mmCIF file of C-alpha atoms in Angstrom:
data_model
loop_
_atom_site.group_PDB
_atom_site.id
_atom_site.type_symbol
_atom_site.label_atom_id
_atom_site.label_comp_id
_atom_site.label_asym_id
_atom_site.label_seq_id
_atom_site.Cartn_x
_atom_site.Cartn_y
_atom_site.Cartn_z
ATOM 1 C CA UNK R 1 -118.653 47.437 34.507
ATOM 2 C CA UNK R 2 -119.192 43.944 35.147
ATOM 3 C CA UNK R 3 -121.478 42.591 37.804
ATOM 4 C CA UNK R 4 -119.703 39.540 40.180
ATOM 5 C CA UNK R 5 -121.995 37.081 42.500
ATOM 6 C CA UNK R 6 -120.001 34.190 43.361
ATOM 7 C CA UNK R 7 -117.464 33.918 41.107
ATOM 8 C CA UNK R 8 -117.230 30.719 40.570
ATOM 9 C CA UNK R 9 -116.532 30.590 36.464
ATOM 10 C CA UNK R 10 -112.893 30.760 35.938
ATOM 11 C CA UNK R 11 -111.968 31.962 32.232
ATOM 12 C CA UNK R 12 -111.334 35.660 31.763
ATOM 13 C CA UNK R 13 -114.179 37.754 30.918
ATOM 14 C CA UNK R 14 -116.551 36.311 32.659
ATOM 15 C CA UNK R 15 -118.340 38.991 34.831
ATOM 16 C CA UNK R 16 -114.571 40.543 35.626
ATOM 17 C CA UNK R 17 -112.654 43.090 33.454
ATOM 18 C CA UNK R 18 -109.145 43.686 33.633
ATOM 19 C CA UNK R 19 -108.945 47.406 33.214
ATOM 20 C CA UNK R 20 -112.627 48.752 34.883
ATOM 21 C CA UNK R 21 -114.798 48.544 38.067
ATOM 22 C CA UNK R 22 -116.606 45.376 39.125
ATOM 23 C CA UNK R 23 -119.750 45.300 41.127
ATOM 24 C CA UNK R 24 -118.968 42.691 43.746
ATOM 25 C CA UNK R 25 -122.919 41.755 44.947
ATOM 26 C CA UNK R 26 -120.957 38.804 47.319
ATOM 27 C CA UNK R 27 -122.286 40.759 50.671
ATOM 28 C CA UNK R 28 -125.980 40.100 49.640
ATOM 29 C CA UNK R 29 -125.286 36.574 50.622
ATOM 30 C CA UNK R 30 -128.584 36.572 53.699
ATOM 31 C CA UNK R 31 -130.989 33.547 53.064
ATOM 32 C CA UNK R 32 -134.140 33.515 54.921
ATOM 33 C CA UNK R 33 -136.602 30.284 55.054
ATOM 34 C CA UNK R 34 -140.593 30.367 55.403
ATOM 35 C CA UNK R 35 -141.573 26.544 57.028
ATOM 36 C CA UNK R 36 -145.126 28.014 55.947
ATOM 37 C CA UNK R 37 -144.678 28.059 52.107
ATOM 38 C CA UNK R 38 -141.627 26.443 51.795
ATOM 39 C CA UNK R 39 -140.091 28.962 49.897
ATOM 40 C CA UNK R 40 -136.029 30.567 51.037
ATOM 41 C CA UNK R 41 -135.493 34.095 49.909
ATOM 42 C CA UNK R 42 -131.903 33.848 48.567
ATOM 43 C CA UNK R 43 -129.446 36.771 48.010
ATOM 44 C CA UNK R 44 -127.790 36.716 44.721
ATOM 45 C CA UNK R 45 -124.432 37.049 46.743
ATOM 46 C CA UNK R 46 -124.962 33.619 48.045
ATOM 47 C CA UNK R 47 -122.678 30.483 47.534
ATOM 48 C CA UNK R 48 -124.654 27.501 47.816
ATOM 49 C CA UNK R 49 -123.105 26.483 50.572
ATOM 50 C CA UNK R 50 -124.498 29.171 53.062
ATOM 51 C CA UNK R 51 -127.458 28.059 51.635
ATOM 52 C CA UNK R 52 -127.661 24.199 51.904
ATOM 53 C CA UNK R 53 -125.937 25.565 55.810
ATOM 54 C CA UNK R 54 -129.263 27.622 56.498
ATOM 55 C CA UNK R 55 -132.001 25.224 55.535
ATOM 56 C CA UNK R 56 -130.319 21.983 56.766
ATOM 57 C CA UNK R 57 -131.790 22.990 60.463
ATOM 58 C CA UNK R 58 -135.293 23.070 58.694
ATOM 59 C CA UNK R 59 -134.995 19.483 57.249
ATOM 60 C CA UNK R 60 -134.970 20.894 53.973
ATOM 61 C CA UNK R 61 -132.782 21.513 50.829
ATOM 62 C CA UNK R 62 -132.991 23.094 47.136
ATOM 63 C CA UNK R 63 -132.031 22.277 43.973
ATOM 64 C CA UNK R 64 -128.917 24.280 43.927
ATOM 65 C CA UNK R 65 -124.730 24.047 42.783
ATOM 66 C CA UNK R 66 -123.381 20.405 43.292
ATOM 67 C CA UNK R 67 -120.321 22.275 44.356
ATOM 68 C CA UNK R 68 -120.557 24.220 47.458
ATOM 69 C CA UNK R 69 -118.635 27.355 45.993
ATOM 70 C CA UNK R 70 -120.595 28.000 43.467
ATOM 71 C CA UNK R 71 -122.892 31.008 43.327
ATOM 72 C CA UNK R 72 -126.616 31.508 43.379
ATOM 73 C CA UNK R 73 -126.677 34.137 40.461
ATOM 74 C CA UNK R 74 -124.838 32.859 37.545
ATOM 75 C CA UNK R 75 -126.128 29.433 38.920
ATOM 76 C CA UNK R 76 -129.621 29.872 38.971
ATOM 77 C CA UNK R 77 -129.787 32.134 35.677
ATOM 78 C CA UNK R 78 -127.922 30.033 33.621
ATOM 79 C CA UNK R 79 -129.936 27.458 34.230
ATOM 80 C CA UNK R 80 -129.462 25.238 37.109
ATOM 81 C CA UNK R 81 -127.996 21.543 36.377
ATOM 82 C CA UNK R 82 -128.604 19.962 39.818
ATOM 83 C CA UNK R 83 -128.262 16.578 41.900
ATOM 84 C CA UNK R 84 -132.636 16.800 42.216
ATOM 85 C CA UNK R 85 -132.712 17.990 38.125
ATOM 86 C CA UNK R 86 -134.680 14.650 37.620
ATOM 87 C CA UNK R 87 -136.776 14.528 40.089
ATOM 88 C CA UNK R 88 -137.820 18.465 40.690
ATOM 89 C CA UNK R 89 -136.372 19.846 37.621
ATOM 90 C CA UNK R 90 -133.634 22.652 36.866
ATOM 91 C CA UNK R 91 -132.804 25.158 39.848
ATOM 92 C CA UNK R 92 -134.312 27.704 37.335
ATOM 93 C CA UNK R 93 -137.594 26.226 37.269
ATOM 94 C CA UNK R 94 -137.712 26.480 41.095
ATOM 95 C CA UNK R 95 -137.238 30.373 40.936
ATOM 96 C CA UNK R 96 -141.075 31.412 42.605
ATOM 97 C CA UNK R 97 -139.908 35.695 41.914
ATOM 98 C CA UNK R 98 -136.766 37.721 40.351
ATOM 99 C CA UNK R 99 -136.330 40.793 42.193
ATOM 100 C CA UNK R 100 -134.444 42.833 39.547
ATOM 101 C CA UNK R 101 -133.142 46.173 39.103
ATOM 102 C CA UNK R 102 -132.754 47.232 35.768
ATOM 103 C CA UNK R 103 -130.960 49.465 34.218
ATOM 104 C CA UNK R 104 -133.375 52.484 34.786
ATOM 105 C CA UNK R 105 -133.092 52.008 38.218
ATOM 106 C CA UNK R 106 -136.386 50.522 38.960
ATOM 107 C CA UNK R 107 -136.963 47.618 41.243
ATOM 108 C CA UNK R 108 -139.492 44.965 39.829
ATOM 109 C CA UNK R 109 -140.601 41.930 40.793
ATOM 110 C CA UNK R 110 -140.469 38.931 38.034
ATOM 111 C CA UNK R 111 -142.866 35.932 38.346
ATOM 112 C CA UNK R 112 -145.956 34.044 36.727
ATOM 113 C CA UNK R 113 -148.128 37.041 37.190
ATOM 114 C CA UNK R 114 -146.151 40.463 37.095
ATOM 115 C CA UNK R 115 -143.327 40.416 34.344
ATOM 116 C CA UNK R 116 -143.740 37.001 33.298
ATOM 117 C CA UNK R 117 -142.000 37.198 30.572
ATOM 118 C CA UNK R 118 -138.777 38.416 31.994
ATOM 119 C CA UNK R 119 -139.480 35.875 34.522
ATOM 120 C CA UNK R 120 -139.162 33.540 31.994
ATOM 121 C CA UNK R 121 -136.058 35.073 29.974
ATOM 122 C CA UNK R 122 -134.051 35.313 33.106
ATOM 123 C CA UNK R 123 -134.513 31.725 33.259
ATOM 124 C CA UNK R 124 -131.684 30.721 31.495
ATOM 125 C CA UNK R 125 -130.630 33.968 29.728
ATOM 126 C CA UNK R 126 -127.881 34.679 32.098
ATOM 127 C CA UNK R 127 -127.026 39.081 32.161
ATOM 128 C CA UNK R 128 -128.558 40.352 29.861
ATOM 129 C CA UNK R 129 -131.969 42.164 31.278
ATOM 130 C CA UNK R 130 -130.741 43.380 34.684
ATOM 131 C CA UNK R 131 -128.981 42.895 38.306
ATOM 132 C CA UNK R 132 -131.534 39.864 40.248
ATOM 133 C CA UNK R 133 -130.572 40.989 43.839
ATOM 134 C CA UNK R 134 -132.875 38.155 45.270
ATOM 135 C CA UNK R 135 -134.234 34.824 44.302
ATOM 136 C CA UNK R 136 -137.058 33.409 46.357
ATOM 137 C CA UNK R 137 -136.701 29.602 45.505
ATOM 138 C CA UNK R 138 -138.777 26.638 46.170
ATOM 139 C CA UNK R 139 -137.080 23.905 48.586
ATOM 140 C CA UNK R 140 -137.475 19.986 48.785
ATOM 141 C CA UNK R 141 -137.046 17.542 51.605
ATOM 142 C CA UNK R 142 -133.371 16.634 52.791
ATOM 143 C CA UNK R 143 -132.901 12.892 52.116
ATOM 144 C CA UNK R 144 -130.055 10.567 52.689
ATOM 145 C CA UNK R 145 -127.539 10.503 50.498
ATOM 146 C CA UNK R 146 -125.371 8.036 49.154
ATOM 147 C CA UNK R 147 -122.161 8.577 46.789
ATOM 148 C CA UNK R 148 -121.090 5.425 44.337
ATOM 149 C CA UNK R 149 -120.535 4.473 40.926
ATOM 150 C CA UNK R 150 -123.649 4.766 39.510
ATOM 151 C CA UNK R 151 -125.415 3.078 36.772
ATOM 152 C CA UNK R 152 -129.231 1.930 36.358
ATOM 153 C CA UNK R 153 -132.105 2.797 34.996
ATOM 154 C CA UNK R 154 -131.930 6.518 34.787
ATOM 155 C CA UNK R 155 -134.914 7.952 32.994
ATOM 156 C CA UNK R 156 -137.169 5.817 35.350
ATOM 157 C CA UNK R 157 -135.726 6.179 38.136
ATOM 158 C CA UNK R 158 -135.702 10.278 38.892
ATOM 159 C CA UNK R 159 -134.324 10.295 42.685
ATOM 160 C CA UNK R 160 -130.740 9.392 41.645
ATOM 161 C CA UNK R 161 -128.039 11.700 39.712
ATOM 162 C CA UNK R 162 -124.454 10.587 38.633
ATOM 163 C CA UNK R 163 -121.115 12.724 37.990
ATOM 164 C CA UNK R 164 -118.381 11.140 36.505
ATOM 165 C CA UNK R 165 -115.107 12.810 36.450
ATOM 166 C CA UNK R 166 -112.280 11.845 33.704
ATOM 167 C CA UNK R 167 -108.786 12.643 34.285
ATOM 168 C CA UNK R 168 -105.229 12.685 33.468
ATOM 169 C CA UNK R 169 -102.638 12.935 36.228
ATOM 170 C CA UNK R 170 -98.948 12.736 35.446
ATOM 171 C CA UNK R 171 -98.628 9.698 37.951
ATOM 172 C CA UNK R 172 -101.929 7.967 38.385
ATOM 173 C CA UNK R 173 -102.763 9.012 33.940
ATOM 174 C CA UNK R 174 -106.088 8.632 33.177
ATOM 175 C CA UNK R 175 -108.183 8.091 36.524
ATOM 176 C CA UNK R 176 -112.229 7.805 36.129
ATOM 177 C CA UNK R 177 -114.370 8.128 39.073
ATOM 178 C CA UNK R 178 -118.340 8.687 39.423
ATOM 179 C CA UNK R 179 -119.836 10.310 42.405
ATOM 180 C CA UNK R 180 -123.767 9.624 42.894
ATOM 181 C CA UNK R 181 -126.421 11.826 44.903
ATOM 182 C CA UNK R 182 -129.815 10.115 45.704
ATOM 183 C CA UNK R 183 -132.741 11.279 47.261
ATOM 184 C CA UNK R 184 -134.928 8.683 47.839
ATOM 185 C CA UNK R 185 -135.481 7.172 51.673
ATOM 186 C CA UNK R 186 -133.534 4.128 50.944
ATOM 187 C CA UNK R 187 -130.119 4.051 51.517
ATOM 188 C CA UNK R 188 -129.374 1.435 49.024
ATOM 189 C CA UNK R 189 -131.596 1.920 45.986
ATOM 190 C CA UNK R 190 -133.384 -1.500 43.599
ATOM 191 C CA UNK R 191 -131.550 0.776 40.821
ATOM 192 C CA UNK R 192 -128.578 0.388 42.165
ATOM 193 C CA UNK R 193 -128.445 -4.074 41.536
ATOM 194 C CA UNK R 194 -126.917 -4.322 38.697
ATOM 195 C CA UNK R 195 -123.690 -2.525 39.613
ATOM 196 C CA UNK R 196 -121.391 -4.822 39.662
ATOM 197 C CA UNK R 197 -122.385 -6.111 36.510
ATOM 198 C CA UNK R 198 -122.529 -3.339 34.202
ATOM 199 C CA UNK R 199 -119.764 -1.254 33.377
ATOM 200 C CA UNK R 200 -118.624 2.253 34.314
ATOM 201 C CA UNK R 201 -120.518 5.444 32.883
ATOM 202 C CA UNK R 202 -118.681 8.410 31.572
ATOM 203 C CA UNK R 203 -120.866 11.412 32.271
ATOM 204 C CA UNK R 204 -124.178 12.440 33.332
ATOM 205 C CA UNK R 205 -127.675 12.028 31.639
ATOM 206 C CA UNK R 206 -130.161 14.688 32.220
ATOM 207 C CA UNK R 207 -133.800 14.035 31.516
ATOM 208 C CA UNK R 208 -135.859 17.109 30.220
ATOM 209 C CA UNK R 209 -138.262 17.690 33.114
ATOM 210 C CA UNK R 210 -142.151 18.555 33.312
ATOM 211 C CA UNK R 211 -141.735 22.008 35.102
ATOM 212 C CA UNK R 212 -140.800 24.203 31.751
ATOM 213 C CA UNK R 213 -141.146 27.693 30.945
ATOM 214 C CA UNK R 214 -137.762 28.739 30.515
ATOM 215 C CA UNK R 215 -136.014 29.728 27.470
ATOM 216 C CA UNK R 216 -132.834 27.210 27.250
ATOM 217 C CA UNK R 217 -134.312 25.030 24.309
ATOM 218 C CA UNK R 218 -133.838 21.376 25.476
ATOM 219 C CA UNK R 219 -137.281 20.216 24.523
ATOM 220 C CA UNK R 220 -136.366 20.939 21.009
ATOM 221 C CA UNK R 221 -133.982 17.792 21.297
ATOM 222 C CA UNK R 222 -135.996 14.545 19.915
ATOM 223 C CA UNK R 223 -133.774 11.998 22.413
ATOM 224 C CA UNK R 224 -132.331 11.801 26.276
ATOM 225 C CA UNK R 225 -128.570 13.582 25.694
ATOM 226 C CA UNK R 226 -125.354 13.744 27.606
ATOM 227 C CA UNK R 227 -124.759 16.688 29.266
ATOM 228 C CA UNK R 228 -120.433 16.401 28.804
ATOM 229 C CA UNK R 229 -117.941 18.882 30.898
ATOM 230 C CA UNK R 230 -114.467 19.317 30.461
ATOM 231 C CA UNK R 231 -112.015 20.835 32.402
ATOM 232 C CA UNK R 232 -108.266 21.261 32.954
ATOM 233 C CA UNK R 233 -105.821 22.333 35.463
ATOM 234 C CA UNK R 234 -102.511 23.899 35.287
ATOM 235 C CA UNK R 235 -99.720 25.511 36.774
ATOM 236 C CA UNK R 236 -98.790 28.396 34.477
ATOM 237 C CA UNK R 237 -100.477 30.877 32.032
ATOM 238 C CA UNK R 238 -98.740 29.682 29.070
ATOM 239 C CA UNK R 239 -99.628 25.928 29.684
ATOM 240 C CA UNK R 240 -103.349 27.104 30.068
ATOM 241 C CA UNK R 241 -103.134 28.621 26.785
ATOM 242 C CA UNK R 242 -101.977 25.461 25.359
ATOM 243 C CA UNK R 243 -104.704 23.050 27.722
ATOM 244 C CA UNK R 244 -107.422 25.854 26.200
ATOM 245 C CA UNK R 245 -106.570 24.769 22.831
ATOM 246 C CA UNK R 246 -106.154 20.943 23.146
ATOM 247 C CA UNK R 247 -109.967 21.221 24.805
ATOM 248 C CA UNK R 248 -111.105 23.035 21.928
ATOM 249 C CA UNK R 249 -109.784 20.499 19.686
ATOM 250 C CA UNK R 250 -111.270 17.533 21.397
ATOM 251 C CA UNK R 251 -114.634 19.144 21.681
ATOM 252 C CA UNK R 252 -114.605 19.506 17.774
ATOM 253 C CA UNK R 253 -113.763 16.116 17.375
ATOM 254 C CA UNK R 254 -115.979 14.690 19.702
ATOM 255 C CA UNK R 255 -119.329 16.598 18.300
ATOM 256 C CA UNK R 256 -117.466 15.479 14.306
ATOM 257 C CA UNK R 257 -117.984 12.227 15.785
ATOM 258 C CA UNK R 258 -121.426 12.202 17.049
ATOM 259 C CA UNK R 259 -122.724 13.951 13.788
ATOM 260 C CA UNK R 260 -120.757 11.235 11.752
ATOM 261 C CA UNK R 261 -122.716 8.177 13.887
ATOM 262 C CA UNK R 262 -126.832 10.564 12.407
ATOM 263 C CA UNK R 263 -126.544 12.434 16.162
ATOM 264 C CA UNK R 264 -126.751 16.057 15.893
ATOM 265 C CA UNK R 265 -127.085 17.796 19.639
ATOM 266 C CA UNK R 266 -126.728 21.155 19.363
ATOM 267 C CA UNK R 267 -127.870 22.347 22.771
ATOM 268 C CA UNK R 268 -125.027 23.791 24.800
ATOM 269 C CA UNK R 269 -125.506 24.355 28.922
ATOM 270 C CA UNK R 270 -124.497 28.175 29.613
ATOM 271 C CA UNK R 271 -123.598 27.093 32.947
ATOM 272 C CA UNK R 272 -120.659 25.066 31.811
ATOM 273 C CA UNK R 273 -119.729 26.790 28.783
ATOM 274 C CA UNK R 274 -116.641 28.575 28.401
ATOM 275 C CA UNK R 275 -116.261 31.908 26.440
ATOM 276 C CA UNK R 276 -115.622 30.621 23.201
ATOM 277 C CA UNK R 277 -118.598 28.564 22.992
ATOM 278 C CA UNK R 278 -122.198 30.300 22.126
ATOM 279 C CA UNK R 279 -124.489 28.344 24.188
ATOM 280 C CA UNK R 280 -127.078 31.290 23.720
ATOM 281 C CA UNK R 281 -127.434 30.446 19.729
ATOM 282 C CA UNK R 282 -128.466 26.788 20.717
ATOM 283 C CA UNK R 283 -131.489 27.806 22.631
ATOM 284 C CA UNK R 284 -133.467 27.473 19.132
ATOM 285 C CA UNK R 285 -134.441 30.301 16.844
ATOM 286 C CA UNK R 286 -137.947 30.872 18.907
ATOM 287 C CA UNK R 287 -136.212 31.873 22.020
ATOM 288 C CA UNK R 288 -133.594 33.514 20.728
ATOM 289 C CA UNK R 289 -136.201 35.941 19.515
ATOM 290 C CA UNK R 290 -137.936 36.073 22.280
ATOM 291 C CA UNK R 291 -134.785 37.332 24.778
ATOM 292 C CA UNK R 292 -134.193 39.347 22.173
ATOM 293 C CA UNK R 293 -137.438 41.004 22.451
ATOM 294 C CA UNK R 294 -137.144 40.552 25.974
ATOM 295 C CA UNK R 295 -133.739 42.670 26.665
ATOM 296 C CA UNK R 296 -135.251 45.505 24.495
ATOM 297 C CA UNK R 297 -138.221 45.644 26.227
ATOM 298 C CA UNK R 298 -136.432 46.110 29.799
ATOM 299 C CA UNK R 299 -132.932 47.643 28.695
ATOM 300 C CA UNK R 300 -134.019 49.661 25.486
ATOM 301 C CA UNK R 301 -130.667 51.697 25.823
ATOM 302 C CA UNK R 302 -128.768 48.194 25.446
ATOM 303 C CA UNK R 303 -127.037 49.148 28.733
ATOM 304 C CA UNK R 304 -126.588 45.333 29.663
ATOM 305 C CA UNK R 305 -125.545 44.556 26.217
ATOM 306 C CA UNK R 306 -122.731 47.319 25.704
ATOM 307 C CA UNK R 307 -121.711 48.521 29.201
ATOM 308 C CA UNK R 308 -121.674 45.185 31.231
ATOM 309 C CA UNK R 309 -118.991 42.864 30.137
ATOM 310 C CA UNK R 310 -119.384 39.319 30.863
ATOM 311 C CA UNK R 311 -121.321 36.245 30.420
ATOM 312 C CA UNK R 312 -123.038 36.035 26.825
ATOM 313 C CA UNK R 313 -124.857 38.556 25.429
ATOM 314 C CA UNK R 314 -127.891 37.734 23.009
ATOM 315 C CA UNK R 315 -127.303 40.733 21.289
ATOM 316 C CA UNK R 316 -124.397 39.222 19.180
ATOM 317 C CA UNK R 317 -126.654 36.108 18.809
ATOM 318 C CA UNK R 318 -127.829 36.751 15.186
ATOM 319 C CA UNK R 319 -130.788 35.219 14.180
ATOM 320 C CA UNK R 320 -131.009 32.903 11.189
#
């Protein structure tokens, strides 16, 4: 019985079951905005785009999905890669309370002073210690924003992000593009000088932030990384069979190259992995233990483990 918020992930298995009953949350979609602390209450049936829609009147924004259709739940618990990651940190972070009902039944309230450490585990540990049916999330001021191709100086200057896409049409072939969100006041950033001297990027650098205390493992790394997507799109089942495997492929020959050149990134974002990946296992033997611990504390009948399908599950994550 798999629980669905926005439903934004597309490979099978992922919080749908083909033979079974979903719990479709999509209707708890309200968001509600205090101008006093800041703060919008968020229902974990939300797409970011009714939530961008209900704070824009207030001036304000939050460090949400860069794509409007993406949901609040699987978004915000799987970490929260966001066009304000530099400058405020993941959408995770941001995450004030977790109202959650577990599998008991009971209703409790996750933050820095009750349940803090499943306030902490459910940032970043996806399903595995209950249903969040509300996330009361800290906002930032709306700026102007500009889209180009971006390059610069990106771990000093934190108001800019940059997306590049890569991709192969059957008549344009390969086409590259980069789409930039900055939040500064100035519509034309000092970063932003040097463009037309310095050539294209190909994906998106992520600085590890100051605001912590969640369990996905990137301080671990020693250097800056690149957090690296792919994607494909096809017309038929069969062909996305085939597509699934070439990915595969080049994802195993890209990380054989990087750990031929002395790089060894392990780290894997749960909010773009697919379902063979195990981005769990890369969040470094420490808190791997400690969602263990975690998901037995809060679900000691392993009901999110073995009767909710979907996601990852850190009870198949073995420790080493």
């Amino acid at each position: 019985m798999p629980i669905r918020g926005g439903g934004h992930m597309t490979w099978a298995g992922d919080s749908n079951i083909g033979e079974g009953v979903t719990i479709d949350i999509s209707l708890v979609n309200q968001v509600e905005y205090s101008s006093e602390t800041k703060v919008a209450s968020i229902g974990a049936g939300a797409l970011w785009r009714d939530v961008y829609s209900a704070l824009e009147p207030f001036g304000t924004t939050a460090p949400g999905g860069r794509t409007s259709t993406v949901g609040v739940a699987g978004f915000l618990t799987g970490g929260g890669n966001n066009f304000l990651s530099a400058d405020v940190g993941l959408g995770c972070d941001n995450v004030v309370n977790f109202e959650v009902v577990l599998a008991s039944g009971e209703t409790v309230n996750a933050n820095r002073e009750t349940h803090s450490d499943l306030h902490k585990a459910l940032k970043g540990g996806s399903s595995n210690f209950g249903i969040v049916t509300f996330y009361p999330l800290n906002t930032t001021e709306q700026h102007i924003a500009a889209y180009v191709k971006w390059v610069g100086n990106i771990p000093n200057y934190t108001k800019g992000s940059a997306v590049t896409f890569c991709a192969y049409t059957p008549t344009a072939g390969t086409v590259v593009s980069a789409a930039l969100h900055d939040t500064s006041d100035s519509e034309w950033a000092p970063a932003y000088k040097d463009f037309q001297t310095i050539g294209p990027q190909i994906a998106n650098t992520l600085r590890h932030d100051k605001r912590g205390g969640n369990v996905i493992g990137t301080e671990r790394e020693a250097e800056d990384a690149i957090l690296f997507q792919m994607q494909h799109m096809v017309r038929s089942a069969s062909a996305e069979k085939e597509a699934r495997k070439q990915l595969v492929a080049m994802r195993q020959e890209m990380k054989d190259f990087y750990i031929s050149e002395g790089v060894n990134v392990e780290w894997e974002y749960l909010g773009y992995a697919d379902g063979l990946q195990d981005p769990l296992s890369t969040y470094g033997q420490e808190n791997i233990q400690f969602l263990k611990e975690v998901a037995t504390k809060y679900d000691p009948h392993q009901v999110f483990q073995k009767r909710v399908p979907g996601r990852f599950k850190i009870s198949k994550v073995d420790l080493i």
